Short mmCIF file of C-alpha atoms in Angstrom, two decimals:
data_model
loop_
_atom_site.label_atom_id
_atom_site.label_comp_id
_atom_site.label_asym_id
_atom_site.label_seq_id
_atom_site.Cartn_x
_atom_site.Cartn_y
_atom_site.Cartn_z
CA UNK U 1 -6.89 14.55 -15.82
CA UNK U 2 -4.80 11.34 -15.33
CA UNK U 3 -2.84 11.23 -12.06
CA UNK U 4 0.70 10.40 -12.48
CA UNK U 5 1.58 8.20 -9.68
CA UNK U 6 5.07 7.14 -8.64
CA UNK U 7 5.56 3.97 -6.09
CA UNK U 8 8.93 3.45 -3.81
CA UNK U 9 8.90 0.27 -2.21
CA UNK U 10 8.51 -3.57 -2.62
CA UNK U 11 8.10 -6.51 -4.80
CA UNK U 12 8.12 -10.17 -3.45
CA UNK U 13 7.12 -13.59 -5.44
CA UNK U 14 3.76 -14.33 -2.93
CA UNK U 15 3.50 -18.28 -2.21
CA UNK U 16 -0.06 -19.14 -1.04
CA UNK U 17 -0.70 -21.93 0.96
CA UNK U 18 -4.58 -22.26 1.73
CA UNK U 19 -5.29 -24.27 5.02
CA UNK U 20 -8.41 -24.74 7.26
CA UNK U 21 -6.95 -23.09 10.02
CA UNK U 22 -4.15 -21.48 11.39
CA UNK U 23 -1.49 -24.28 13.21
CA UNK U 24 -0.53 -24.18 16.87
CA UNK U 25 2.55 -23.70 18.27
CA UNK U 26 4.29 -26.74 17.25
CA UNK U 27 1.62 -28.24 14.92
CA UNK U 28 2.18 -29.75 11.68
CA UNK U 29 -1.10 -29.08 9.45
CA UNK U 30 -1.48 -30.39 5.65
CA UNK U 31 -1.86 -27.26 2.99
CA UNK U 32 -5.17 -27.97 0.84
CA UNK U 33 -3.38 -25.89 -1.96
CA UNK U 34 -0.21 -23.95 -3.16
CA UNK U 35 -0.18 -21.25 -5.84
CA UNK U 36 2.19 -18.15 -6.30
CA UNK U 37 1.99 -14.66 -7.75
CA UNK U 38 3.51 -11.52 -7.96
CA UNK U 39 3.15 -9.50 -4.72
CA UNK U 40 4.58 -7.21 -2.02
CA UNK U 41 2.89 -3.91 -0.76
CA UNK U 42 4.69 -1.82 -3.09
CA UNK U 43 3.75 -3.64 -6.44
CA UNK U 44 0.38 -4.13 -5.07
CA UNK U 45 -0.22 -0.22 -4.34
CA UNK U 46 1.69 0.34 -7.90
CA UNK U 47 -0.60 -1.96 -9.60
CA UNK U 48 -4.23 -1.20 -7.93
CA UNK U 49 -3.17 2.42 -9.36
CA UNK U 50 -2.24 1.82 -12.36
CA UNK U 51 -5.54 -0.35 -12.87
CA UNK U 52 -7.75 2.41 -11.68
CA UNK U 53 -6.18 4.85 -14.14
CA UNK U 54 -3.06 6.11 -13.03
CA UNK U 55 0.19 7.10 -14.83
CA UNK U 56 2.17 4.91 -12.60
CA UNK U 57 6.55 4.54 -12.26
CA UNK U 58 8.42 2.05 -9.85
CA UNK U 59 11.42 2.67 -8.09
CA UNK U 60 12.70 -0.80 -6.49
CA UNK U 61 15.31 -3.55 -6.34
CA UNK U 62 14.52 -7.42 -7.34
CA UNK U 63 17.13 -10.28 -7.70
CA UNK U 64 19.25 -10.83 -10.65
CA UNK U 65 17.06 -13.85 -10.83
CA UNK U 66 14.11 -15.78 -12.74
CA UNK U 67 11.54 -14.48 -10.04
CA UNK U 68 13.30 -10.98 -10.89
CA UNK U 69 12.62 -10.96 -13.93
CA UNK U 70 9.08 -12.26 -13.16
CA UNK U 71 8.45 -9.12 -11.36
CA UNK U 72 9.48 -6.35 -13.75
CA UNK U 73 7.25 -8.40 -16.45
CA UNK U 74 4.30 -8.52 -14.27
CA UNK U 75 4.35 -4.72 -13.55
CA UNK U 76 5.26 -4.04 -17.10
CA UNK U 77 2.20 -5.98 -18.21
CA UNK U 78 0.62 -3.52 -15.84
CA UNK U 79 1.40 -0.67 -18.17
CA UNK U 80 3.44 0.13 -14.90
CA UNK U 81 6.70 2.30 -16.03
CA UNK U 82 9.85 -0.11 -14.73
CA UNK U 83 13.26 1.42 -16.21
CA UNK U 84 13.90 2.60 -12.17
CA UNK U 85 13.81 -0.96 -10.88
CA UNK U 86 17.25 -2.36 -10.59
CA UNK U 87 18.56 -6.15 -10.68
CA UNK U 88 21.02 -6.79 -7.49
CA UNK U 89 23.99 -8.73 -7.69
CA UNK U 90 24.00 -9.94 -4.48
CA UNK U 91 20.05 -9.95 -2.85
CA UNK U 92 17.63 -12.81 -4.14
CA UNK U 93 14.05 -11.03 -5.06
CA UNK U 94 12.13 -10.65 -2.31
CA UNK U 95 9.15 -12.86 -1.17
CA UNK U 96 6.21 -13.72 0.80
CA UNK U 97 4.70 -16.79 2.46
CA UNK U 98 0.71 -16.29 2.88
CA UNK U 99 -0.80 -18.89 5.11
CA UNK U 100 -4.89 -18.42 4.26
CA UNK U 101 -7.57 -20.12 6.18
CA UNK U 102 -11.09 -21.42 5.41
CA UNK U 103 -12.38 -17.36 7.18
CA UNK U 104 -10.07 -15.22 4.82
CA UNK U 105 -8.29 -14.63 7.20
CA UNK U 106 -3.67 -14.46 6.95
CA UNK U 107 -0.46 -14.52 8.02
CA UNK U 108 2.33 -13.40 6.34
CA UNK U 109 6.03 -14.28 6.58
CA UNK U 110 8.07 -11.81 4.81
CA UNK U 111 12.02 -12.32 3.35
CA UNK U 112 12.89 -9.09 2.49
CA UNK U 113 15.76 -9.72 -0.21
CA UNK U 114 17.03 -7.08 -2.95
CA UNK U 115 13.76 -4.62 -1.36
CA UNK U 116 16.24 -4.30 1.58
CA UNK U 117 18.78 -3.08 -0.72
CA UNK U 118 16.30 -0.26 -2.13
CA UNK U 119 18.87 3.00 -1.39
CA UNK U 120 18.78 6.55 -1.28
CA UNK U 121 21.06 6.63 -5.05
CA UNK U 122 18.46 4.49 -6.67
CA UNK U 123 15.83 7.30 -5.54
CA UNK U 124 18.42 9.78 -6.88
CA UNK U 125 18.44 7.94 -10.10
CA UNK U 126 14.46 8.27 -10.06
CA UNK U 127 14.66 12.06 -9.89
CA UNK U 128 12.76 12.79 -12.77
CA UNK U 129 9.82 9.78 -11.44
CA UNK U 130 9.60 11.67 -8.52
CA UNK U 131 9.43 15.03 -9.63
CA UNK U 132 6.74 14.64 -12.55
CA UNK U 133 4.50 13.12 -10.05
CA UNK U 134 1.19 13.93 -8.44
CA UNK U 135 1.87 11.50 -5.93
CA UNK U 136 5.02 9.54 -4.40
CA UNK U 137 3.81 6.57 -1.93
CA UNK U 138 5.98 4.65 0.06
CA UNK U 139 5.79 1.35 2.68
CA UNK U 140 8.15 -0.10 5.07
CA UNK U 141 9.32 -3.15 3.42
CA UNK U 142 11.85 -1.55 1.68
CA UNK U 143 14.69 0.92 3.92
CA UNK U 144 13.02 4.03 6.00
CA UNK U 145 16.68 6.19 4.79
CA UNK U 146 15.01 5.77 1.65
CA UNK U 147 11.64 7.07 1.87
CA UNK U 148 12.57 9.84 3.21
CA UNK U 149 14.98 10.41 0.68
CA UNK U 150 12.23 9.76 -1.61
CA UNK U 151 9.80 12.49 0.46
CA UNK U 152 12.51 15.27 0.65
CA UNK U 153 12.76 15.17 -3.12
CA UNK U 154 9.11 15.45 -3.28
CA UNK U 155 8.76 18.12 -1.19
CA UNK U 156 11.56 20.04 -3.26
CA UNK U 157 9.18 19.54 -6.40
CA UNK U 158 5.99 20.21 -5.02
CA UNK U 159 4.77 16.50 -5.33
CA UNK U 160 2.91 15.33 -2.38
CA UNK U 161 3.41 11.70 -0.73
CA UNK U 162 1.63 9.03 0.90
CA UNK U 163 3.47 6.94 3.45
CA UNK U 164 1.67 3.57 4.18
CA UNK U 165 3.42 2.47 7.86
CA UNK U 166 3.10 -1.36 7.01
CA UNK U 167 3.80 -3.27 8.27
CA UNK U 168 4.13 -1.23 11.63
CA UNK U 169 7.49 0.07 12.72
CA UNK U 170 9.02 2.49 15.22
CA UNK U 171 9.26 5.28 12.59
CA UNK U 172 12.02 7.81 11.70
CA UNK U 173 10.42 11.20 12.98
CA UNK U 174 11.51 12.74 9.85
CA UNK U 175 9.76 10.89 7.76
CA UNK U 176 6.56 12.16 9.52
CA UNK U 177 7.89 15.95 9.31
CA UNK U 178 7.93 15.25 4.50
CA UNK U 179 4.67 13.12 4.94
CA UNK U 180 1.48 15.12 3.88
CA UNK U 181 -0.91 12.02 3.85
CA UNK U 182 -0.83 9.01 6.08
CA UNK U 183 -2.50 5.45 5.81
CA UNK U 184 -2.16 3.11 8.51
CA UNK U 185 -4.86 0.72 9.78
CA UNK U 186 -5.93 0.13 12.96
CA UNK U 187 -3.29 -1.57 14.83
CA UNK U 188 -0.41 0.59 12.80
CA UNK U 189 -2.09 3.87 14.50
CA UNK U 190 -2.03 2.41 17.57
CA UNK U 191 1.91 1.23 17.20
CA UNK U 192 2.58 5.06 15.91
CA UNK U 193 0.53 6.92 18.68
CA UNK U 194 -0.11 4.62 21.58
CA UNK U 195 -3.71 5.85 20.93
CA UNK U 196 -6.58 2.57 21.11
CA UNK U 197 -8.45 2.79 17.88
CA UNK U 198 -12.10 2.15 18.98
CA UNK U 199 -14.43 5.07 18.08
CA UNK U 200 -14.48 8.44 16.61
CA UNK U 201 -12.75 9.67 19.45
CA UNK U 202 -9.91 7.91 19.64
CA UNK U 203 -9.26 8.70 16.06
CA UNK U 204 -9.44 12.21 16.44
CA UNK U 205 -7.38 11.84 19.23
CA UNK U 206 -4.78 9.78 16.96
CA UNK U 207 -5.48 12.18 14.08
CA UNK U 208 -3.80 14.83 16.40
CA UNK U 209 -0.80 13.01 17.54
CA UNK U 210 -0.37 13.16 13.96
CA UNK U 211 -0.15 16.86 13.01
CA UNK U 212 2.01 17.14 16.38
CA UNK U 213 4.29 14.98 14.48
CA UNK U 214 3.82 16.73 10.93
CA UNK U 215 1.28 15.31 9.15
CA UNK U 216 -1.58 17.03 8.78
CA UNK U 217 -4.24 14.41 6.84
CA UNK U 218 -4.83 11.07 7.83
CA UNK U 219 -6.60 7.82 6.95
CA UNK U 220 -7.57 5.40 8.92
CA UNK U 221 -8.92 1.85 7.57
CA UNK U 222 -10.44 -0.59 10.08
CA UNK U 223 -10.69 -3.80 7.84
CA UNK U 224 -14.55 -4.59 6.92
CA UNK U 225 -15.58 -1.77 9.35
CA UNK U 226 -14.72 0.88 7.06
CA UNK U 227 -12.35 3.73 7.07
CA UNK U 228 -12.26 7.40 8.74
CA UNK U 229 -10.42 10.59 7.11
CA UNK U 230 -9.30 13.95 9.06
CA UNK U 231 -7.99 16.50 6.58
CA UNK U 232 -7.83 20.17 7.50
CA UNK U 233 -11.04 20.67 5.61
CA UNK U 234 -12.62 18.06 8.05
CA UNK U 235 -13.67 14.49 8.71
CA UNK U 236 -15.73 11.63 8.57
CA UNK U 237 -16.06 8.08 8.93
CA UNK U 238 -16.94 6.02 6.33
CA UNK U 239 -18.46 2.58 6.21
CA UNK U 240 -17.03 -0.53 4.23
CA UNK U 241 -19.09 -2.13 1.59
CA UNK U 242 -20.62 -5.46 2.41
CA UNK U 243 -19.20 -8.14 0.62
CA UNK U 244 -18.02 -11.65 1.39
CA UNK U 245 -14.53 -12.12 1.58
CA UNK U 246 -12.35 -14.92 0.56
CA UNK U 247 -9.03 -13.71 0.76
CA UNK U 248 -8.03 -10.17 2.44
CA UNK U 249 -4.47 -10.32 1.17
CA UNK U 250 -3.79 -6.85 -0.80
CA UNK U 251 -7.06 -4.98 0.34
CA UNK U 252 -4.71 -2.14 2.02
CA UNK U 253 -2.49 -2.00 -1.17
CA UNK U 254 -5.78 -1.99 -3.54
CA UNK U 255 -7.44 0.75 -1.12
CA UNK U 256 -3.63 2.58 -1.20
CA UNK U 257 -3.29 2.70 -5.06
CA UNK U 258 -6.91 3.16 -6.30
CA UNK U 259 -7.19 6.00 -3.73
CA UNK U 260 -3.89 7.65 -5.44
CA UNK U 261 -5.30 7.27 -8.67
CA UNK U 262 -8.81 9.38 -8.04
CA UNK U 263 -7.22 11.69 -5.48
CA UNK U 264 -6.81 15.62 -5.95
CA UNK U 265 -3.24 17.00 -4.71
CA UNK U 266 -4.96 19.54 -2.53
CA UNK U 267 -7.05 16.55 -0.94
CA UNK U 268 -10.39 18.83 -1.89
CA UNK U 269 -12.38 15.35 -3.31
CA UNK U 270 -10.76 12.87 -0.12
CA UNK U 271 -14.08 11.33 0.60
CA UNK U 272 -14.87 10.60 -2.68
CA UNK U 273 -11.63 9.11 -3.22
CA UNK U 274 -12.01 6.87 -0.22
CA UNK U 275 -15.20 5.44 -1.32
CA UNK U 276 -13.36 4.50 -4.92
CA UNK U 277 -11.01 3.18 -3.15
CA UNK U 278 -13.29 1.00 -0.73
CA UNK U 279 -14.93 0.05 -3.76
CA UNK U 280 -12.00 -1.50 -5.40
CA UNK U 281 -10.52 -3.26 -2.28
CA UNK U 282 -14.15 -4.60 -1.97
CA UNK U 283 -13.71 -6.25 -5.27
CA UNK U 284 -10.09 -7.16 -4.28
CA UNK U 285 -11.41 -9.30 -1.55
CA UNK U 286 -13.62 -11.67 -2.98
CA UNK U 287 -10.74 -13.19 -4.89
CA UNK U 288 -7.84 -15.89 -4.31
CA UNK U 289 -4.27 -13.56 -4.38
CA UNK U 290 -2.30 -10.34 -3.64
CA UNK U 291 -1.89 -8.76 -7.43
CA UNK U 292 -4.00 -11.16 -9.29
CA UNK U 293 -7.13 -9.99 -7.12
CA UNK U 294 -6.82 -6.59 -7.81
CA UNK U 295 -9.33 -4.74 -9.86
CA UNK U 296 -9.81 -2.28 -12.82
CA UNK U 297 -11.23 0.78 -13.34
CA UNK U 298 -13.92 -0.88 -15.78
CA UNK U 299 -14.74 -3.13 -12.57
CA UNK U 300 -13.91 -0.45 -9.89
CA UNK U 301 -17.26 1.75 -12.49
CA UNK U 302 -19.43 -1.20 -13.15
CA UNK U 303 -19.36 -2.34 -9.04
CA UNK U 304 -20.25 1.25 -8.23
CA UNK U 305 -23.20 1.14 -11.11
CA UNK U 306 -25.08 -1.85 -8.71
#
C-alpha cells in the first residue's frame, strides 16, 4: 500500500557557503566553498517522501524565473507530481543562504519570494491533491491563512495532516484545532508551549499543552539525541542512530517526509515509522546539501540491513 502524500509549502534555490566557523558580529571571514541546490522545507519534506516511496503532489509558488523553472524540474525528476505549482508574475523564487562550518553545524538566511505568495485559491485549485491524499503536510515558510486552508479541506475529506512549525512562529490557534499530527523540534516546542524540553517530563508536559490546543499526537525530535512520540495509544522516546555528521541541513525535512511515506493514517505503526524515518535523516546527514543529501528507499532498506 503506497501512501499518497501531498506537500503545501516551500521551494528556495539553497546557496552553500562552507566556512570554518561561524563570523562574529562584524567579522569578515573567507568561504572555503560555494555550491547551490534545490531546497526549502517544503521540497525537502516532498522529496524525502517521494524517495522513500510515496505518491507525492506539490502545491507552491516559484518565480517566473530560471531558478523557477529549476525547481519544478528538480521535483519533477523526483517523480514528484508539479501541475499545482504556479509561476508568479511578480515574486522572484524563493531562496536560502546556508552558512556551514567545519562541526556540521548552520545558519540559515531565508528570502521568502513567490512561497510568500502561496494563497488560499492556489490550495483551492489543489482540491483534488488534497482530497486523494493520505497525508497533507505543511511548514511555515509559506503563509499560515494557507495551511489552514489547506487543513480545513483535509479535514472535510478525511485526509489527515502534519504541520511542521519551522521555523518557529507565534501560531494561528486554528491551525492547531485541523492539525492531527505535529513535528516540531526542540526549541519549536518550547516557542509553542513555553514548556523547557529537557526530559521525558517536560515532553509529556508539552505533549499536553498540545491536545489543550487540539492536537492530539505529537513528535518531538531533539537533533542527534533522538526523537519522542505521544499518540493516544501511548509513548516513547526513541534514540538517534550514531552516525557522523557533515552537514545537518534537511535532517527535519528527510525525518518529515520519510516518516509520511511509512506512516498508517490511524498512527497504529508511529514508532516504527519514526525509526524509518531516523534512519533516513541519518543517511541525510553524512552528506554535503539540503535535497541532494536526501536518501532512497533502496538506501533508507540497505542502512537498516547493517
Amino acid at each position: 500500500m503506497t501512501n499518497k502524500v501531498t506537500v503545501v509549502g516551500s521551494l528556495n534555490v539553497d546557496t552553500t557557503l562552507r566556512i570554518k566557523r561561524m563570523p562574529l558580529p562584524g567579522e569578515t571571514l573567507s568561504s572555503e566553498s560555494k555550491s547551490s541546490a534545490a531546497g526549502g522545507k517544503g521540497a525537502n519534506q516532498a522529496v524525502a517522501a517521494a524517495r522513500a516511496g510515496a505518491d507525492t503532489k506539490f502545491v507552491g509558488r516559484v518565480g517566473n524565473d530560471q531558478a523557477g523553472q529549476f525547481m519544478i524540474d528538480s521535483l519533477s525528476e523526483n517523480h514528484i507530481d508539479t501541475r499545482y505549482i504556479t509561476k508568479d508574475e511578480h515574486a522572484g523564487t524563493g531562496s536560502a543562504t546556508i552558512l556551514l562550518d567545519d562541526n556540521g553545524q548552520n545558519s540559515i538566511l531565508v528570502y521568502g519570494g513567490a512561497n510568500q505568495c502561496v494563497s488560499p485559491a492556489d490550495v483551492d485549485n489543489a482540491q483534488a491533491a488534497i482530497a486523494n491524499a493520505d497525508f497533507v503536510i505543511a511548514q511555515f515558510e509559506t503563509p499560515q491563512e494557507t495551511t489552514l486552508e489547506a487543513f480545513k479541506l483535509a479535514k472535510q475529506h478525511g485526509v489527515k495532516t502534519i504541520l511542521n512549525p519551522a521555523p518557529a512562529a507565534k501560531i494561528d490557534p486554528e491551525i492547531l484545532k485541523v492539525t492531527d499530527l505535529i513535528i516540531p523540534n526542540e526549541t519549536e516546542c518550547a516557542t509553542l508551549t513555553n514548556v523547557i524540553i529537557a526530559d521525558e517530563t517536560s515532553m509529556l508536559e508539552a505533549a499536553g499543552h498540545f491536545a489543550q490546543m487540539g492536537v492530539k499526537n505529537l513528535i518531538i525530535t531533539v537533533g542527534s539525541k533522538g526523537a519522542f512520540y505521544c499518540t493516544q495509544n501511548g509513548y516513547d522516546f526513541v534514540p538517534a542512530f550514531k552516525v557522523h555528521a557533515v552537514d545537518t541541513t534537511a535532517a527535519g525535512d528527510t525525518f518529515i517526509g520519510a516518516l509520511s511515506s511509512q506512516l498508517k493514517p490511524d498512527m497504529s505503526n508511529i514508532k516504527e515509522a519514526l525509526i524509518f524515518a531516523q534512519r533516513a535523516s541519518s543517511i541525510t546527514v553524512q552528506r554535503m546539501g539540503a535535497l541532494p543529501s536526501i536518501p532512497t528507499l533502496a538506501e533508507i532498506e540497505a542502512a537498516s540491513q547493517n
